[in-house]
Amino acid sequence: MSLGHDDWLRLAARMSSPRGLFVGGTFIDPADGTPMPVTSPRDGRVLAEVAAAGEKDVDRAVAAARRAFDEGPWPRLKPRERAKHLLRLAELVDRDADVLALSVSLEMGKPISDARNVELAALVNTLRWYAEAADKNAGEIPDAGPDALALVTREPAGVVAAVVPWNFPLTMAGWKLGPALAAGCTVVLKPAEQSPLSALHLARLAAEAGLPEGVLNVVNGPGEVTGRALGLHPGVDVVTFTGSTEVGRHFLRYAADSNLKRVWLELGGKSPNIILDDAPELGAAADTSAWGIFFNSGEMCTAPSRLVVHKSVADEVLERVVARAADFAPGDPLDPVTKMGPVVSEEHLGSVLSHVDVALEEGARVCIGGERVRVDSVAGGGSYLEPTVLDRVTPGMRVAREEIFGPVLSVLTFDTVEEAVALAADTEYGLAAAVWTRDLGRAHRISRALRAGTVWVNCYEEGDLSVPFGGTKLSGHGRDKSLHALEKFTDLKTTWIALP
Ligand code: NAP
Ligand code: MG
């Protein structure tokens, strides 16, 4: 039976989360970090004080992961045995899905229905998918002629530091943990400082699932301390990072300044959503544009933040997008009918609003939204923003170029297909794009012309664990999801056997 608003409020009042660092299979007190408050953007309330890892704590976590990799059973287990552990963990996540969803909803403001039905479903599916993939990781036997046997095997790459953002705290953790653990690596996970509670609960479940000690460690803490220490640590073999382009650059520097660990980056985006005048269903295209930018308060790396629409249909599309925006009026994230909650923090709200201010100074126009709002049913001050649509945006404006990571849509218009492609391609990012047209040939040619990790045709945000996800250009490199993700966490080894 699904829970109502009152049920979630009751559960929230009783919620308690682990607060320590999870190292070597158990929760420990920090040696040198300063505790950090976790503030809910729902009402501005401090939910908990959690331990933060300083450099000594990062050392302890990496040492635990190192021991588990170098001496422990994990990389030596039959893949099927690792799969059993991951399936057990998935089972426990499924059992605790309500509590985990509640943690996510409270710590970063995601509507509880999305937390429960999207975020938690994604984590459970991801863990199961990679569990099933664990024993399907075959090597190669090239033809070395009659006098030799050449084996090319994929071996686990070692200790992985997984540094993740707050917008999908558990989905992102799952996209890293699933393939890394399935491949036989051990992991130190660093959640974002806004969203440690769900990660710590996951750590508790890893212990209950019987993962050998040190296979998964969780160190919360500020990026500049905990994240940096992981990035520079000589005991870390691989960094897998999702977050901003700016911090992605830091990780490349950390690697260069330490042990040349390999660094996989999934970064930001400024994705164009092109609606041509022959879009099959304008209504669906417009509804999807609205959903795409307002879902998760626009805090989506793939958000279709630039609507690139043909002049002949622009008015009709815009009218419909504005009408749909009303469905996303900010509400209490703990109310199951809420489609859009707050943005992640007061600081982030300020940043999003300043983008809107600059856009207005530069000549854009607010079609709807643009103001912070209060949600009456929530006591205290939460960080809520109206769904916002800006038109008369031109390609040089900051709102057309920079990632805002909020519920703010910029509308640009064009006359010809060439113009549309040029507008869409005019970005330093390369994460995603979409095109709406009846003409599949046209769609295919536009898709080929755009440098982006994903191009959707007549849809947006569709996908499956079986397809890779990631970007090009300033959106990073490397792919999450799909069997290709296993490549990030394995090394190719050649064994050349001379035959007598
Ligand atoms: P962020 O500031 O880059 O933080 C991401 C992670 O890096 C957090 O765990 C953060 O820790 C840590 N970090 C921050 N500064 C660091 C430093 N100097 N050294 C080492 N680690 C550091 O990003 P965010 O604000 O959490 O998330 C929003 C960004 O993520 C957006 O740009 C979005 O596009 C991107 N994103 C990309 C994808 C994708 O798959 N491509 C998916 C989701 C989000 P603290 O929180 O403790 O600072
Ligand atoms: Mg941050």
XYZ file of C-alpha atoms and ligand atoms in Angstrom:
549
model
C 0.000 0.000 0.000
C 1.414 3.396 -0.860
C 1.934 5.891 1.947
C 0.094 9.212 2.293
C 1.404 12.620 3.324
C 0.688 11.998 7.020
C 2.436 8.633 6.928
C 5.585 10.218 5.519
C 5.485 13.018 8.084
C 5.181 10.434 10.868
C 8.054 8.393 9.462
C 10.164 11.541 9.102
C 9.623 12.453 12.755
C 10.986 9.038 13.784
C 13.849 8.809 11.316
C 17.330 8.175 12.622
C 20.387 7.628 10.482
C 23.897 6.421 11.179
C 26.246 9.383 11.598
C 29.769 7.952 11.657
C 32.207 6.998 8.955
C 31.859 3.505 7.545
C 35.323 1.981 7.365
C 36.398 -1.647 7.314
C 32.845 -2.940 7.708
C 31.847 -0.886 10.740
C 30.905 2.653 11.770
C 33.800 4.512 13.387
C 34.332 7.928 14.925
C 36.446 10.331 12.906
C 40.071 10.912 13.869
C 40.414 14.411 12.511
C 37.335 15.738 10.681
C 34.924 18.404 11.998
C 31.262 17.216 12.221
C 28.935 18.658 9.584
C 25.267 19.619 9.867
C 22.883 18.276 7.236
C 20.236 20.906 6.532
C 16.969 20.009 4.830
C 15.973 22.358 2.003
C 12.385 21.334 2.756
C 12.187 23.596 5.821
C 15.707 24.766 6.611
C 15.880 22.434 9.618
C 19.117 20.697 10.638
C 18.393 16.987 10.243
C 21.548 15.652 11.843
C 25.183 16.297 12.517
C 27.282 13.715 10.739
C 30.927 12.836 11.034
C 33.220 14.263 8.405
C 36.410 12.566 7.322
C 39.698 14.448 7.511
C 42.895 13.291 5.838
C 43.672 10.683 8.520
C 40.187 9.231 8.120
C 40.576 9.063 4.356
C 43.863 7.226 4.970
C 42.051 4.719 7.167
C 39.296 4.197 4.586
C 41.729 3.758 1.711
C 43.844 1.395 3.810
C 40.749 -0.711 4.554
C 39.819 -0.809 0.869
C 43.449 -1.558 -0.051
C 43.627 -4.496 2.393
C 40.307 -5.816 1.147
C 41.604 -5.660 -2.395
C 45.187 -6.849 -1.881
C 44.536 -9.542 0.717
C 40.796 -10.029 1.080
C 38.494 -12.468 -0.647
C 36.534 -10.005 -2.807
C 38.587 -9.817 -6.035
C 39.355 -13.527 -5.708
C 35.777 -14.703 -5.343
C 34.089 -16.417 -8.225
C 32.086 -13.684 -9.990
C 28.906 -15.606 -9.189
C 29.705 -15.277 -5.469
C 30.133 -11.506 -5.825
C 26.816 -11.496 -7.661
C 25.122 -13.169 -4.670
C 26.383 -10.431 -2.349
C 25.131 -7.708 -4.685
C 21.754 -9.397 -5.017
C 21.504 -9.591 -1.229
C 22.317 -5.895 -0.983
C 19.659 -5.118 -3.618
C 17.133 -7.128 -1.575
C 17.909 -5.097 1.557
C 17.706 -1.788 -0.333
C 14.318 -2.898 -1.583
C 13.260 -3.807 1.968
C 14.330 -0.380 3.282
C 13.229 1.588 0.213
C 10.786 3.771 2.160
C 13.384 4.858 4.711
C 16.036 5.417 2.065
C 13.613 7.421 -0.067
C 12.735 9.499 2.964
C 16.429 10.222 3.632
C 16.898 11.387 0.055
C 13.745 13.472 0.130
C 14.671 15.200 3.383
C 18.356 15.753 2.688
C 18.118 17.125 -0.867
C 14.430 17.914 -1.356
C 13.381 15.382 -3.991
C 9.612 14.763 -4.021
C 8.977 11.575 -2.083
C 7.121 9.925 -4.980
C 10.138 10.422 -7.241
C 12.524 9.356 -4.473
C 10.549 6.162 -3.931
C 9.574 5.316 -7.515
C 12.527 6.653 -9.490
C 15.593 6.937 -7.252
C 15.141 3.777 -5.188
C 13.893 1.750 -8.120
C 17.028 2.804 -10.019
C 19.347 1.733 -7.209
C 17.716 -1.683 -6.785
C 17.689 -2.305 -10.549
C 21.282 -1.172 -10.965
C 22.589 -3.443 -8.218
C 20.664 -6.385 -9.691
C 21.732 -5.624 -13.247
C 25.442 -5.538 -12.380
C 25.108 -8.588 -10.161
C 23.853 -10.427 -13.240
C 26.677 -8.939 -15.318
C 29.402 -10.056 -12.892
C 29.984 -13.461 -14.494
C 29.569 -12.319 -18.099
C 32.888 -10.559 -18.268
C 34.836 -12.731 -20.718
C 38.375 -12.232 -22.003
C 39.881 -12.832 -25.437
C 42.184 -15.418 -26.930
C 43.857 -13.873 -29.982
C 45.446 -16.300 -32.445
C 49.103 -16.385 -31.396
C 50.045 -19.154 -33.819
C 50.872 -22.774 -32.966
C 53.747 -22.063 -30.571
C 52.121 -19.751 -28.077
C 48.874 -19.180 -26.201
C 47.856 -15.568 -25.708
C 45.256 -14.754 -23.051
C 43.759 -11.314 -22.674
C 41.924 -11.129 -19.372
C 40.024 -8.350 -17.633
C 41.240 -7.930 -14.073
C 39.739 -5.755 -11.353
C 41.493 -2.366 -11.368
C 41.946 -2.029 -7.597
C 40.686 0.539 -5.118
C 38.037 2.868 -6.530
C 37.127 6.261 -5.079
C 33.549 7.083 -6.067
C 32.757 10.774 -5.553
C 29.126 11.602 -6.222
C 26.758 14.599 -6.237
C 23.533 15.227 -4.323
C 20.983 15.415 -7.146
C 20.511 11.625 -7.429
C 22.569 10.537 -4.456
C 21.669 6.848 -4.567
C 21.284 6.417 -8.320
C 24.738 7.913 -8.824
C 26.193 5.756 -6.048
C 24.603 2.699 -7.671
C 25.965 3.535 -11.117
C 29.466 3.514 -9.589
C 29.160 0.737 -6.996
C 27.336 -1.747 -9.228
C 30.009 -2.140 -11.916
C 32.989 -1.478 -9.609
C 31.961 -4.156 -7.091
C 30.841 -6.592 -9.785
C 34.276 -6.234 -11.412
C 35.964 -7.161 -8.119
C 37.160 -3.710 -7.063
C 36.826 -2.331 -3.558
C 35.339 1.128 -3.072
C 35.521 4.263 -0.960
C 32.327 6.235 -1.576
C 32.182 9.959 -0.856
C 28.666 11.359 -0.954
C 28.040 15.080 -1.424
C 27.938 17.036 1.827
C 24.231 17.759 1.231
C 23.294 14.076 1.008
C 25.271 11.826 3.356
C 22.312 10.267 5.203
C 21.131 7.991 2.404
C 24.721 6.898 1.702
C 25.302 6.031 5.370
C 22.121 3.965 5.449
C 23.359 2.148 2.352
C 26.616 1.427 4.202
C 24.626 -0.106 7.048
C 22.891 -2.364 4.533
C 26.223 -3.383 3.002
C 27.300 -4.614 6.426
C 24.007 -6.465 6.892
C 24.363 -8.014 3.431
C 27.666 -9.495 4.586
C 29.960 -7.722 2.159
C 33.460 -8.603 3.361
C 34.971 -5.853 5.483
C 36.621 -3.015 3.571
C 34.878 -3.817 0.278
C 32.653 -0.755 0.650
C 33.662 2.226 2.778
C 31.734 5.485 3.050
C 33.424 8.733 4.035
C 31.310 11.816 4.245
C 33.020 15.193 4.337
C 33.640 18.462 2.513
C 34.864 18.174 -1.049
C 37.907 20.361 -0.515
C 39.069 18.099 2.332
C 37.684 14.591 1.928
C 37.284 14.608 -1.856
C 40.694 16.163 -2.333
C 42.387 13.646 -0.023
C 40.849 10.806 -2.041
C 41.886 12.416 -5.324
C 45.503 12.761 -4.161
C 45.753 9.425 -2.353
C 48.436 7.078 -3.671
C 46.402 4.067 -2.541
C 43.506 4.867 -4.893
C 43.751 3.329 -8.369
C 40.624 4.753 -10.011
C 38.428 7.793 -9.402
C 34.905 7.725 -10.738
C 33.327 11.137 -10.348
C 29.966 12.718 -11.102
C 29.611 16.422 -10.484
C 30.544 19.798 -11.847
C 33.078 20.478 -14.574
C 35.068 22.652 -12.187
C 35.573 19.860 -9.666
C 36.225 17.397 -12.500
C 39.232 19.540 -13.436
C 40.471 19.273 -9.838
C 40.415 15.494 -10.021
C 42.539 15.479 -13.170
C 45.047 17.714 -11.371
C 45.027 15.507 -8.260
C 45.822 12.502 -10.448
C 48.620 14.347 -12.224
C 50.087 15.437 -8.886
C 49.932 11.972 -7.315
C 49.978 8.492 -8.820
C 48.363 9.073 -12.242
C 45.295 7.187 -11.078
C 42.773 7.019 -13.848
C 39.893 9.467 -13.535
C 36.429 9.025 -15.042
C 34.335 12.174 -15.245
C 30.581 12.591 -15.660
C 30.076 16.345 -15.596
C 27.506 19.015 -16.313
C 25.447 19.861 -19.373
C 23.469 22.513 -21.231
C 21.415 20.216 -23.370
C 19.436 21.461 -26.377
C 15.953 20.158 -27.092
C 15.234 20.913 -30.770
C 11.594 21.061 -31.848
C 11.267 21.232 -35.637
C 8.125 22.419 -37.406
C 7.306 18.818 -38.388
C 7.446 17.448 -34.825
C 5.064 14.469 -34.734
C 3.065 15.655 -31.734
C 3.728 19.199 -30.660
C 1.754 18.647 -27.473
C 3.962 15.749 -26.418
C 7.095 17.686 -27.350
C 5.990 20.659 -25.236
C 4.900 18.507 -22.279
C 8.212 16.682 -22.346
C 10.128 19.985 -22.456
C 8.306 21.127 -19.331
C 8.693 17.840 -17.508
C 12.350 17.619 -18.520
C 13.312 20.975 -17.017
C 11.086 20.895 -13.911
C 11.568 17.258 -12.866
C 13.937 17.091 -9.862
C 13.769 20.938 -9.728
C 15.879 21.053 -12.868
C 18.769 19.554 -10.913
C 19.540 17.131 -13.696
C 22.792 17.037 -15.602
C 20.791 16.088 -18.709
C 18.008 18.665 -18.190
C 16.796 20.036 -21.561
C 17.645 23.545 -20.389
C 17.749 25.069 -23.882
C 14.497 24.751 -25.803
C 15.434 25.347 -29.447
C 12.128 25.710 -31.266
C 11.079 26.575 -34.832
C 9.579 30.075 -35.075
C 6.394 28.833 -36.760
C 5.472 26.653 -33.760
C 7.214 28.581 -30.972
C 4.100 30.360 -29.656
C 2.060 27.187 -29.489
C 4.862 25.247 -27.777
C 5.607 28.025 -25.323
C 1.954 28.419 -24.375
C 1.738 24.737 -23.598
C 5.037 24.668 -21.653
C 3.800 27.580 -19.530
C 0.489 25.794 -18.909
C 2.333 22.621 -17.854
C 4.557 24.614 -15.487
C 1.524 24.990 -13.211
C 1.665 21.227 -12.529
C 5.093 21.783 -11.006
C 4.110 24.440 -8.476
C 6.531 23.826 -5.588
C 5.128 21.704 -2.779
C 6.135 19.785 0.326
C 8.470 17.046 -0.898
C 6.898 14.710 1.673
C 3.478 15.044 0.040
C 3.115 12.215 -2.503
C 1.271 14.497 -4.960
C 4.143 17.011 -5.118
C 5.902 17.056 -8.474
C 8.514 19.669 -7.633
C 10.088 20.280 -4.243
C 12.701 22.854 -3.218
C 16.119 23.252 -4.798
C 18.918 21.689 -2.790
C 19.918 24.625 -0.549
C 19.599 28.338 0.160
C 22.988 28.875 -1.427
C 21.910 27.097 -4.593
C 18.613 29.014 -4.674
C 20.643 32.250 -4.600
C 22.772 31.035 -7.491
C 19.741 30.079 -9.614
C 18.024 33.424 -8.918
C 21.154 35.337 -9.858
C 21.151 33.574 -13.242
C 17.590 34.776 -13.760
C 18.563 38.351 -12.792
C 21.461 38.372 -15.234
C 19.191 37.009 -17.995
C 16.754 39.879 -17.444
C 19.571 42.427 -17.525
C 20.754 40.876 -20.780
C 17.307 41.241 -22.371
C 15.509 37.953 -21.774
C 11.852 38.016 -20.646
C 10.186 36.025 -17.875
C 7.173 34.154 -19.320
C 6.421 32.565 -15.987
C 8.072 32.149 -12.590
C 11.368 33.652 -11.523
C 10.491 34.174 -7.842
C 11.157 32.278 -4.653
C 7.992 31.055 -2.930
C 6.833 29.770 0.416
C 5.001 26.487 0.744
C 2.220 27.012 3.268
C 2.021 23.430 4.502
C 5.705 23.476 5.509
C 6.691 25.333 8.653
C 10.011 27.159 8.514
C 11.759 28.457 5.458
C 12.450 26.063 2.622
C 14.342 26.827 -0.594
C 11.467 26.862 -3.092
C 11.502 28.467 -6.523
C 8.721 28.828 -9.058
C 9.107 26.881 -12.291
C 10.605 29.472 -14.581
C 10.513 29.992 -18.343
C 12.568 32.684 -20.072
C 12.061 33.605 -23.714
C 13.843 36.062 -26.032
C 17.041 34.291 -25.056
C 19.937 34.715 -27.495
C 22.941 32.403 -27.778
C 25.443 34.779 -26.158
C 23.469 35.220 -22.921
C 24.748 33.555 -19.774
C 21.508 31.586 -19.324
C 22.090 30.085 -22.769
C 25.664 29.070 -21.987
C 26.057 28.179 -18.307
C 24.575 25.267 -16.453
C 22.008 26.633 -13.974
C 20.955 23.303 -12.430
C 17.553 24.673 -11.486
C 13.981 24.800 -12.868
C 14.789 27.469 -15.460
C 14.085 26.967 -19.146
C 15.701 29.190 -21.788
C 13.830 29.443 -25.081
C 15.693 30.116 -28.336
C 14.048 30.198 -31.774
C 15.208 29.495 -35.345
C 14.053 29.558 -38.985
C 16.092 26.831 -40.694
C 17.349 23.389 -39.728
C 20.943 24.564 -40.236
C 20.314 27.363 -37.758
C 18.841 24.883 -35.276
C 21.879 22.621 -35.489
C 24.238 25.582 -35.124
C 22.346 26.811 -32.040
C 22.273 23.340 -30.516
C 25.986 22.771 -31.124
C 26.953 26.171 -29.728
C 27.946 24.910 -26.278
C 31.054 23.778 -24.477
C 29.092 20.850 -23.061
C 28.257 17.581 -24.797
C 26.061 15.488 -22.546
C 22.699 15.155 -24.280
C 20.401 16.578 -26.958
C 17.012 15.838 -28.450
C 15.283 16.419 -31.740
C 11.578 16.235 -32.515
C 10.670 15.583 -36.168
C 8.588 13.201 -38.293
C 11.467 12.817 -40.723
C 13.763 10.039 -39.468
C 16.399 10.844 -42.074
C 16.548 14.386 -40.805
C 16.667 13.182 -37.206
C 19.545 10.868 -38.035
C 21.547 13.579 -39.793
C 21.004 16.035 -36.933
C 21.950 13.386 -34.406
C 25.199 12.731 -36.279
C 25.955 16.440 -36.435
C 25.702 16.920 -32.652
C 28.536 15.997 -30.301
C 26.711 14.563 -27.318
C 26.760 11.337 -25.334
C 23.038 10.776 -25.916
C 20.667 12.098 -28.586
C 16.970 11.418 -28.114
C 14.581 11.424 -31.062
C 10.948 12.282 -30.323
C 11.435 11.665 -26.600
C 13.620 12.822 -23.706
C 15.357 11.079 -20.767
C 14.405 7.651 -22.096
C 16.862 4.846 -21.571
C 17.711 1.618 -19.905
C 20.595 0.170 -17.913
C 21.713 -1.609 -21.068
C 22.737 1.640 -22.811
C 25.788 3.729 -21.890
C 25.425 7.174 -20.343
C 27.977 9.986 -20.274
C 29.314 12.942 -22.169
C 31.866 14.544 -24.433
C 33.654 17.922 -24.279
C 33.196 19.676 -20.896
C 30.573 17.082 -19.947
C 33.410 14.627 -19.352
C 34.240 11.178 -20.624
C 33.729 7.570 -19.708
C 30.355 5.920 -19.482
C 28.123 4.871 -16.637
C 25.528 2.119 -17.133
C 25.729 -0.766 -19.615
C 28.456 -3.406 -19.831
C 30.848 -0.644 -20.954
C 30.920 0.673 -17.378
C 32.804 -2.480 -16.389
C 35.675 -1.350 -18.618
C 36.346 1.577 -16.266
C 36.981 -0.766 -13.366
C 39.056 -3.442 -15.080
C 42.559 -3.628 -16.531
C 43.407 -5.649 -19.589
C 46.154 -8.150 -18.852
C 48.015 -10.067 -21.502
C 49.460 -13.427 -20.560
C 51.669 -14.877 -23.273
C 52.448 -18.535 -22.780
C 55.240 -20.068 -24.858
C 54.203 -23.630 -25.682
C 56.797 -26.377 -25.509
P 30.162 19.306 -7.248
O 30.191 20.518 -6.438
O 31.103 19.157 -8.377
O 30.369 18.106 -6.219
C 30.415 16.770 -6.607
C 31.223 15.999 -5.588
O 32.572 16.481 -5.587
C 30.707 16.166 -4.171
O 30.852 14.959 -3.484
C 31.623 17.248 -3.635
O 31.742 17.242 -2.248
C 32.939 16.898 -4.280
N 33.852 18.040 -4.330
C 33.552 19.363 -4.315
N 34.668 20.109 -4.368
C 35.704 19.246 -4.406
C 37.123 19.405 -4.453
N 37.702 20.614 -4.486
N 37.903 18.290 -4.484
C 37.336 17.072 -4.452
N 36.013 16.856 -4.385
C 35.203 17.933 -4.375
O 28.719 19.022 -7.856
P 27.342 19.068 -7.108
O 27.080 20.486 -6.784
O 27.293 18.088 -6.018
O 26.374 18.516 -8.258
C 25.949 19.277 -9.316
C 26.834 19.064 -10.557
O 26.922 17.686 -10.889
C 26.239 19.720 -11.765
O 27.233 20.429 -12.476
C 25.729 18.567 -12.617
O 25.643 18.795 -13.954
C 26.680 17.495 -12.283
N 26.058 16.188 -12.514
C 26.474 15.439 -13.575
C 25.909 14.207 -13.836
C 26.381 13.338 -14.973
O 26.153 12.155 -14.941
N 27.025 13.859 -15.984
C 24.922 13.716 -12.987
C 24.510 14.499 -11.907
C 25.105 15.735 -11.677
P 30.942 18.332 -1.344
O 29.521 18.186 -1.636
O 31.288 17.912 0.012
O 31.460 19.680 -1.745
Mg 29.139 20.672 -3.672
